[in-house]
Amino acid sequence: MKHLILYIVAMLGVVPAMAQTYAECVDSADYYIKREMWNDAERLTVQALRQKPAYKINYILWSNLGDIRTAKGECEEALQAFEIALTSAPEKEKPRILNNRAYTLLKLGKNDEALTDMSESLSLDSIQEWPLKMRGIINLNQGKFSAAEKDFTVLRNHYPGNATSYTGLGKIEASKGNSDKAVEYLRKSLELEQEEETWFYLVLINIEREHLPQAKEDLLVALKRYPRAGNLYLLRGLLHKKNYENEAALIDKKIAQDFGADPHLVERFFPSSQK
């Protein structure tokens, strides 16, 4: 979560001295925000707003108040602050406020509303990294593969060091049945960032296309990095199952469940109907 850079104090150099108390509140609030001392940051931000409620750049304080309240877990109150900020913010400042409100909406599980904010933000500035990434992830999870592919492609082109773009494109290629391309993207993602989920999909794709030796080799590497990853043990169990090593497969299933494997994946790889 990012708060807007406070330049109010500098701007107050051109206003009468009577505004200094406001400036001191703003300065102190920024100090507490940087140190994540949220209660003090909120108190001083509210105090500043009360002292100069009509000040033209208060949208910055309202936006910061939204960030502060999100950090405190007061998300509904944060949304109210963001709404006020957006009513007076200039166009160039709106993308950042919209992104921060989208972050708060995601915390509340309001993904569709968050998507609306991210799309509005991207309509104002189309190559922002965070909203491209998050919109791509949400669209992918909702099965909107074409929309997700567009976002991940733009993300990759403008931020080639962003691993999520390659993971997303890999999943999309896998959904099309393009296993070779999917593996290429997932390996590129792992070169940038060693994520458990990326390892999982890489190994799974190789199992599904019967590249079992490669899947086993990759899984050994993944488990060394994530030795308590339940979903990875599920894949090891699936490999055993493919090789008719049923007792070993069931042992791995139990280990996977003990380590918190996704129950849907457990049922997918070890259907209860086959007990």
Coordinates of N, CA, C and O in Angstrom, one line a residue, residues 110-243:
K110 N -14.3 -7.7 -2.6 CA -15.2 -7.1 -3.6 C -14.4 -6.9 -4.9 O -14.0 -5.9 -5.4
N111 N -14.1 -8.1 -5.5 CA -13.3 -8.1 -6.7 C -13.8 -7.4 -7.9 O -13.1 -6.7 -8.6
D112 N -15.1 -7.5 -8.1 CA -15.7 -6.8 -9.3 C -15.6 -5.3 -9.2 O -15.3 -4.6 -10.1
E113 N -15.8 -4.8 -7.9 CA -15.7 -3.3 -7.7 C -14.2 -2.9 -7.9 O -13.9 -1.8 -8.4
A114 N -13.3 -3.8 -7.4 CA -11.9 -3.5 -7.5 C -11.5 -3.4 -9.0 O -10.7 -2.6 -9.4
L115 N -12.1 -4.4 -9.8 CA -11.8 -4.4 -11.2 C -12.3 -3.1 -11.9 O -11.6 -2.6 -12.7
T116 N -13.4 -2.6 -11.5 CA -13.9 -1.3 -12.0 C -12.9 -0.2 -11.7 O -12.6 0.6 -12.6
D117 N -12.4 -0.1 -10.5 CA -11.5 0.9 -10.2 C -10.2 0.8 -11.0 O -9.6 1.7 -11.4
M118 N -9.7 -0.5 -11.1 CA -8.4 -0.7 -11.8 C -8.6 -0.3 -13.3 O -7.7 0.2 -13.9
S119 N -9.7 -0.7 -13.8 CA -10.0 -0.3 -15.2 C -10.0 1.2 -15.4 O -9.5 1.7 -16.4
E120 N -10.7 1.9 -14.5 CA -10.7 3.3 -14.6 C -9.3 3.9 -14.5 O -9.0 4.9 -15.2
S121 N -8.6 3.4 -13.6 CA -7.2 3.9 -13.4 C -6.4 3.6 -14.6 O -5.6 4.5 -15.1
L122 N -6.5 2.5 -15.3 CA -5.8 2.2 -16.5 C -6.3 3.0 -17.7 O -5.5 3.2 -18.6
S123 N -7.5 3.4 -17.6 CA -8.0 4.3 -18.7 C -7.3 5.6 -18.7 O -7.2 6.3 -19.7
L124 N -6.8 6.0 -17.5 CA -6.1 7.3 -17.3 C -4.6 7.1 -17.5 O -3.9 8.1 -18.0
D125 N -4.1 5.9 -17.3 CA -2.7 5.7 -17.4 C -2.5 4.2 -17.7 O -2.6 3.3 -16.8
S126 N -2.4 3.8 -19.0 CA -2.6 2.4 -19.4 C -1.4 1.5 -19.1 O -1.6 0.3 -19.4
I127 N -0.3 1.9 -18.6 CA 0.8 1.1 -18.4 C 1.3 1.0 -17.0 O 2.5 0.9 -16.7
Q128 N 0.4 1.1 -16.0 CA 0.8 0.9 -14.6 C 0.9 -0.5 -14.3 O 0.1 -1.4 -14.6
E129 N 2.0 -0.8 -13.5 CA 2.3 -2.2 -13.2 C 1.3 -2.9 -12.3 O 0.8 -4.0 -12.7
W130 N 1.0 -2.3 -11.2 CA 0.2 -3.0 -10.2 C -1.2 -3.3 -10.7 O -1.7 -4.4 -10.7
P131 N -2.0 -2.3 -11.3 CA -3.3 -2.6 -11.8 C -3.3 -3.6 -13.0 O -4.2 -4.4 -13.1
L132 N -2.3 -3.5 -13.8 CA -2.2 -4.5 -14.9 C -2.1 -5.9 -14.3 O -2.7 -6.9 -14.8
K133 N -1.2 -6.1 -13.4 CA -1.0 -7.4 -12.7 C -2.2 -7.9 -12.1 O -2.6 -9.0 -12.3
M134 N -2.8 -7.0 -11.2 CA -4.0 -7.5 -10.4 C -5.2 -7.8 -11.3 O -5.9 -8.7 -11.1
R135 N -5.4 -6.9 -12.3 CA -6.6 -7.1 -13.2 C -6.4 -8.4 -14.0 O -7.3 -9.2 -14.2
G136 N -5.1 -8.6 -14.4 CA -4.8 -9.9 -15.1 C -5.1 -11.1 -14.3 O -5.7 -12.1 -14.7
I137 N -4.7 -11.1 -13.0 CA -4.9 -12.2 -12.1 C -6.4 -12.4 -11.9 O -6.9 -13.6 -12.0
I138 N -7.1 -11.4 -11.6 CA -8.6 -11.5 -11.4 C -9.3 -12.0 -12.6 O -10.1 -13.0 -12.5
N139 N -9.0 -11.5 -13.8 CA -9.6 -12.0 -15.0 C -9.3 -13.4 -15.3 O -10.1 -14.2 -15.7
L140 N -8.0 -13.8 -15.0 CA -7.6 -15.2 -15.2 C -8.4 -16.1 -14.3 O -8.9 -17.2 -14.7
N141 N -8.5 -15.7 -13.0 CA -9.2 -16.5 -12.0 C -10.7 -16.6 -12.4 O -11.4 -17.6 -12.0
Q142 N -11.2 -15.6 -13.0 CA -12.6 -15.6 -13.4 C -12.9 -16.3 -14.8 O -14.0 -16.3 -15.3
G143 N -11.8 -16.8 -15.4 CA -11.9 -17.5 -16.7 C -12.0 -16.6 -17.9 O -12.4 -17.0 -19.0
K144 N -11.7 -15.3 -17.7 CA -11.7 -14.3 -18.8 C -10.3 -14.3 -19.4 O -9.5 -13.4 -19.2
F145 N -10.0 -15.4 -20.1 CA -8.6 -15.6 -20.6 C -8.2 -14.6 -21.6 O -7.0 -14.1 -21.6
S146 N -9.0 -14.1 -22.5 CA -8.7 -13.1 -23.5 C -8.3 -11.8 -22.8 O -7.2 -11.2 -23.1
A147 N -9.1 -11.4 -21.9 CA -8.8 -10.1 -21.2 C -7.5 -10.2 -20.3 O -6.7 -9.3 -20.3
A148 N -7.4 -11.4 -19.7 CA -6.2 -11.6 -18.9 C -4.9 -11.6 -19.7 O -3.9 -11.0 -19.4
E149 N -5.0 -12.2 -20.9 CA -3.9 -12.3 -21.8 C -3.4 -10.9 -22.3 O -2.2 -10.6 -22.3
K150 N -4.4 -10.1 -22.5 CA -4.1 -8.7 -22.9 C -3.3 -8.0 -21.8 O -2.3 -7.3 -22.0
D151 N -3.8 -8.1 -20.6 CA -3.1 -7.4 -19.4 C -1.7 -8.0 -19.2 O -0.8 -7.2 -19.0
F152 N -1.6 -9.3 -19.2 CA -0.3 -9.9 -19.0 C 0.7 -9.6 -20.1 O 1.9 -9.5 -19.8
T153 N 0.2 -9.5 -21.3 CA 1.1 -9.1 -22.4 C 1.6 -7.7 -22.3 O 2.8 -7.5 -22.5
V154 N 0.7 -6.8 -22.0 CA 1.2 -5.4 -21.7 C 2.1 -5.3 -20.6 O 3.2 -4.7 -20.6
L155 N 1.8 -6.1 -19.5 CA 2.7 -6.1 -18.3 C 4.1 -6.6 -18.7 O 5.1 -6.0 -18.3
R156 N 4.1 -7.7 -19.4 CA 5.4 -8.3 -19.8 C 6.2 -7.3 -20.7 O 7.4 -7.1 -20.5
N157 N 5.5 -6.7 -21.6 CA 6.2 -5.8 -22.6 C 6.8 -4.5 -21.9 O 7.9 -4.1 -22.2
H158 N 6.1 -4.0 -20.9 CA 6.5 -2.8 -20.2 C 7.3 -3.1 -18.9 O 8.1 -2.2 -18.5
Y159 N 7.1 -4.3 -18.3 CA 7.8 -4.6 -17.1 C 8.4 -6.1 -17.2 O 7.9 -7.0 -16.7
P160 N 9.4 -6.2 -18.1 CA 9.9 -7.6 -18.4 C 10.5 -8.3 -17.1 O 10.7 -9.5 -17.2
G161 N 10.7 -7.6 -16.0 CA 11.1 -8.3 -14.8 C 10.0 -8.7 -13.9 O 10.3 -9.2 -12.8
N162 N 8.8 -8.6 -14.4 CA 7.6 -9.0 -13.5 C 7.3 -10.5 -13.8 O 6.8 -10.8 -14.9
A163 N 7.6 -11.3 -12.8 CA 7.4 -12.7 -13.0 C 5.9 -13.1 -13.2 O 5.6 -14.1 -13.9
T164 N 5.0 -12.4 -12.6 CA 3.6 -12.7 -12.7 C 3.1 -12.7 -14.1 O 2.2 -13.5 -14.5
S165 N 3.6 -11.8 -15.0 CA 3.2 -11.8 -16.4 C 3.5 -13.1 -17.1 O 2.6 -13.6 -17.8
Y166 N 4.6 -13.7 -16.8 CA 5.0 -15.0 -17.4 C 4.2 -16.1 -16.9 O 3.8 -17.0 -17.6
T167 N 4.0 -16.1 -15.6 CA 3.1 -17.2 -15.0 C 1.7 -17.1 -15.5 O 1.2 -18.1 -15.9
G168 N 1.2 -15.9 -15.6 CA -0.2 -15.8 -16.2 C -0.3 -16.2 -17.6 O -1.2 -17.0 -18.0
L169 N 0.7 -15.8 -18.4 CA 0.7 -16.2 -19.8 C 0.9 -17.7 -19.9 O 0.3 -18.4 -20.8
G170 N 1.7 -18.3 -19.0 CA 1.9 -19.7 -19.0 C 0.6 -20.5 -18.8 O 0.3 -21.5 -19.4
K171 N -0.1 -20.0 -17.8 CA -1.4 -20.7 -17.5 C -2.4 -20.6 -18.6 O -3.1 -21.5 -18.9
I172 N -2.4 -19.4 -19.3 CA -3.3 -19.2 -20.4 C -2.9 -20.1 -21.6 O -3.8 -20.8 -22.2
E173 N -1.6 -20.3 -21.9 CA -1.2 -21.2 -22.9 C -1.5 -22.6 -22.6 O -1.9 -23.4 -23.5
A174 N -1.4 -23.0 -21.3 CA -1.8 -24.3 -20.9 C -3.3 -24.6 -21.1 O -3.7 -25.6 -21.6
S175 N -4.1 -23.5 -20.9 CA -5.5 -23.7 -21.1 C -5.9 -23.9 -22.6 O -6.9 -24.5 -22.9
K176 N -5.0 -23.4 -23.4 CA -5.2 -23.6 -24.9 C -4.6 -24.9 -25.4 O -4.8 -25.2 -26.6
G177 N -4.0 -25.6 -24.5 CA -3.3 -26.8 -24.9 C -1.9 -26.7 -25.5 O -1.4 -27.6 -26.0
N178 N -1.4 -25.5 -25.3 CA 0.0 -25.2 -25.9 C 1.0 -25.5 -24.7 O 1.6 -24.5 -24.2
S179 N 1.3 -26.7 -24.5 CA 2.1 -27.1 -23.3 C 3.5 -26.6 -23.4 O 4.1 -26.1 -22.5
D180 N 4.1 -26.7 -24.6 CA 5.5 -26.3 -24.8 C 5.6 -24.8 -24.5 O 6.6 -24.4 -23.8
K181 N 4.7 -24.0 -25.0 CA 4.8 -22.5 -24.8 C 4.5 -22.2 -23.3 O 5.1 -21.3 -22.7
A182 N 3.6 -23.0 -22.7 CA 3.3 -22.8 -21.3 C 4.5 -23.0 -20.4 O 4.8 -22.2 -19.5
V183 N 5.2 -24.1 -20.7 CA 6.4 -24.5 -20.0 C 7.5 -23.4 -20.1 O 8.2 -23.0 -19.2
E184 N 7.6 -22.9 -21.4 CA 8.6 -21.8 -21.6 C 8.3 -20.6 -20.8 O 9.2 -20.0 -20.2
Y185 N 7.0 -20.2 -20.7 CA 6.7 -19.0 -19.9 C 6.9 -19.3 -18.4 O 7.4 -18.4 -17.7
L186 N 6.5 -20.5 -17.9 CA 6.7 -20.8 -16.5 C 8.2 -20.8 -16.1 O 8.5 -20.3 -15.0
R187 N 9.0 -21.4 -17.0 CA 10.4 -21.4 -16.6 C 11.0 -20.0 -16.6 O 11.9 -19.6 -15.8
K188 N 10.5 -19.1 -17.5 CA 11.0 -17.7 -17.5 C 10.6 -17.0 -16.2 O 11.3 -16.3 -15.6
S189 N 9.4 -17.3 -15.8 CA 8.9 -16.8 -14.5 C 9.8 -17.2 -13.3 O 10.1 -16.4 -12.5
L190 N 10.2 -18.5 -13.3 CA 11.0 -19.0 -12.3 C 12.4 -18.4 -12.3 O 13.1 -18.4 -11.2
E191 N 12.9 -18.0 -13.4 CA 14.2 -17.4 -13.5 C 14.1 -16.0 -12.8 O 15.1 -15.6 -12.2
L192 N 12.9 -15.4 -12.8 CA 12.8 -14.1 -12.2 C 12.4 -14.2 -10.7 O 12.8 -13.4 -9.9
E193 N 11.6 -15.2 -10.4 CA 11.0 -15.3 -9.0 C 10.6 -16.7 -8.7 O 9.9 -17.3 -9.5
Q194 N 11.1 -17.2 -7.6 CA 10.9 -18.6 -7.3 C 9.6 -18.8 -6.5 O 9.6 -18.8 -5.2
E195 N 8.5 -18.8 -7.2 CA 7.2 -18.9 -6.5 C 6.7 -20.4 -6.5 O 6.8 -21.1 -7.4
E196 N 6.2 -20.8 -5.3 CA 5.7 -22.2 -5.2 C 4.6 -22.5 -6.2 O 4.6 -23.6 -6.8
E197 N 3.7 -21.5 -6.4 CA 2.6 -21.8 -7.4 C 3.1 -22.0 -8.8 O 2.6 -22.9 -9.5
T198 N 4.2 -21.3 -9.2 CA 4.7 -21.5 -10.5 C 5.3 -22.9 -10.6 O 5.2 -23.5 -11.7
W199 N 6.1 -23.3 -9.6 CA 6.6 -24.6 -9.6 C 5.5 -25.7 -9.8 O 5.6 -26.6 -10.5
F200 N 4.4 -25.5 -9.0 CA 3.3 -26.4 -9.1 C 2.8 -26.6 -10.5 O 2.6 -27.7 -11.0
Y201 N 2.5 -25.5 -11.2 CA 2.0 -25.5 -12.5 C 3.0 -26.1 -13.5 O 2.6 -26.9 -14.4
L202 N 4.2 -25.8 -13.3 CA 5.2 -26.4 -14.2 C 5.3 -27.9 -14.1 O 5.3 -28.6 -15.1
V203 N 5.3 -28.4 -12.9 CA 5.4 -29.8 -12.7 C 4.1 -30.5 -13.1 O 4.1 -31.5 -13.8
L204 N 2.9 -29.9 -12.8 CA 1.7 -30.5 -13.2 C 1.5 -30.6 -14.8 O 1.1 -31.6 -15.3
I205 N 2.0 -29.5 -15.5 CA 1.9 -29.6 -16.9 C 2.7 -30.7 -17.5 O 2.3 -31.5 -18.4
N206 N 3.9 -30.9 -16.9 CA 4.8 -32.0 -17.4 C 4.2 -33.4 -17.0 O 4.4 -34.3 -17.8
I207 N 3.5 -33.5 -15.9 CA 2.9 -34.7 -15.6 C 1.7 -35.0 -16.6 O 1.6 -36.1 -17.1
E208 N 0.9 -34.0 -16.8 CA -0.2 -34.2 -17.7 C 0.2 -34.5 -19.1 O -0.6 -35.2 -19.8
R209 N 1.3 -34.0 -19.6 CA 1.8 -34.4 -20.9 C 2.7 -35.6 -20.9 O 3.4 -35.8 -21.9
E210 N 2.8 -36.3 -19.8 CA 3.5 -37.5 -19.6 C 5.1 -37.3 -19.7 O 5.8 -38.3 -20.1
H211 N 5.5 -36.1 -19.4 CA 7.0 -35.9 -19.3 C 7.4 -36.2 -17.8 O 7.8 -35.2 -17.1
L212 N 7.3 -37.4 -17.4 CA 7.4 -37.8 -16.0 C 8.8 -37.6 -15.5 O 9.0 -37.1 -14.4
P213 N 9.9 -38.0 -16.2 CA 11.2 -37.7 -15.7 C 11.5 -36.3 -15.4 O 12.1 -35.9 -14.4
Q214 N 11.1 -35.4 -16.3 CA 11.3 -34.0 -16.2 C 10.5 -33.4 -15.0 O 10.9 -32.6 -14.2
A215 N 9.2 -33.9 -14.9 CA 8.4 -33.5 -13.8 C 9.0 -33.9 -12.4 O 9.0 -33.1 -11.5
K216 N 9.6 -35.1 -12.4 CA 10.2 -35.6 -11.1 C 11.4 -34.7 -10.8 O 11.6 -34.3 -9.6
E217 N 12.2 -34.4 -11.8 CA 13.4 -33.6 -11.6 C 13.0 -32.2 -11.1 O 13.6 -31.7 -10.1
D218 N 12.0 -31.6 -11.7 CA 11.6 -30.2 -11.2 C 11.0 -30.3 -9.9 O 11.2 -29.4 -9.0
L219 N 10.3 -31.4 -9.6 CA 9.6 -31.5 -8.3 C 10.6 -31.6 -7.1 O 10.4 -31.0 -6.0
L220 N 11.7 -32.3 -7.4 CA 12.8 -32.4 -6.4 C 13.3 -31.0 -6.0 O 13.6 -30.7 -4.9
V221 N 13.5 -30.2 -7.1 CA 14.0 -28.8 -6.8 C 13.0 -28.0 -6.1 O 13.3 -27.3 -5.1
A222 N 11.7 -28.1 -6.5 CA 10.7 -27.4 -5.8 C 10.5 -27.7 -4.3 O 10.4 -26.8 -3.5
L223 N 10.6 -29.0 -4.0 CA 10.4 -29.5 -2.6 C 11.6 -29.1 -1.8 O 11.4 -28.9 -0.6
K224 N 12.8 -28.9 -2.3 CA 13.9 -28.4 -1.6 C 13.7 -27.0 -1.1 O 14.1 -26.6 0.0
R225 N 13.0 -26.2 -2.0 CA 12.8 -24.8 -1.7 C 11.5 -24.7 -0.8 O 11.5 -23.8 0.0
Y226 N 10.5 -25.6 -1.0 CA 9.3 -25.5 -0.3 C 9.0 -26.9 0.3 O 8.1 -27.6 -0.1
P227 N 9.7 -27.2 1.4 CA 9.6 -28.6 2.0 C 8.3 -28.9 2.7 O 8.1 -30.0 3.1
R228 N 7.5 -27.9 2.9 CA 6.2 -28.1 3.6 C 5.0 -27.6 2.7 O 4.0 -27.3 3.3
A229 N 5.2 -27.7 1.4 CA 4.2 -27.3 0.5 C 3.3 -28.5 0.2 O 3.6 -29.4 -0.5
G230 N 2.1 -28.5 0.8 CA 1.1 -29.6 0.6 C 0.8 -29.9 -0.9 O 0.8 -31.1 -1.2
N231 N 0.6 -28.9 -1.7 CA 0.2 -29.1 -3.1 C 1.3 -29.8 -3.9 O 1.1 -30.6 -4.8
L232 N 2.6 -29.5 -3.5 CA 3.7 -30.2 -4.2 C 3.8 -31.6 -3.8 O 4.1 -32.5 -4.6
Y233 N 3.5 -32.0 -2.5 CA 3.4 -33.4 -2.2 C 2.3 -34.1 -2.9 O 2.4 -35.3 -3.2
L234 N 1.2 -33.4 -3.2 CA 0.1 -34.0 -3.9 C 0.7 -34.4 -5.3 O 0.3 -35.5 -5.8
L235 N 1.5 -33.6 -5.9 CA 2.1 -33.9 -7.2 C 3.0 -35.1 -7.1 O 3.1 -35.9 -8.0
R236 N 3.8 -35.1 -6.0 CA 4.6 -36.3 -5.9 C 3.8 -37.6 -5.7 O 4.1 -38.6 -6.3
G237 N 2.7 -37.5 -5.0 CA 1.8 -38.6 -4.9 C 1.2 -39.0 -6.3 O 1.0 -40.1 -6.6
L238 N 0.9 -38.0 -7.1 CA 0.4 -38.2 -8.5 C 1.4 -38.9 -9.3 O 1.1 -39.8 -10.1
L239 N 2.7 -38.5 -9.2 CA 3.7 -39.2 -9.9 C 3.8 -40.6 -9.5 O 4.0 -41.5 -10.4
H240 N 3.8 -40.9 -8.2 CA 3.8 -42.3 -7.7 C 2.6 -43.1 -8.3 O 2.7 -44.2 -8.7
K241 N 1.5 -42.4 -8.3 CA 0.3 -43.0 -8.9 C 0.4 -43.4 -10.4 O 0.0 -44.5 -10.8
K242 N 1.0 -42.5 -11.1 CA 1.3 -42.7 -12.5 C 2.2 -43.9 -12.7 O 2.1 -44.6 -13.8
N243 N 3.1 -44.1 -11.8 CA 4.0 -45.2 -11.9 C 3.5 -46.5 -11.1 O 4.3 -47.4 -10.9

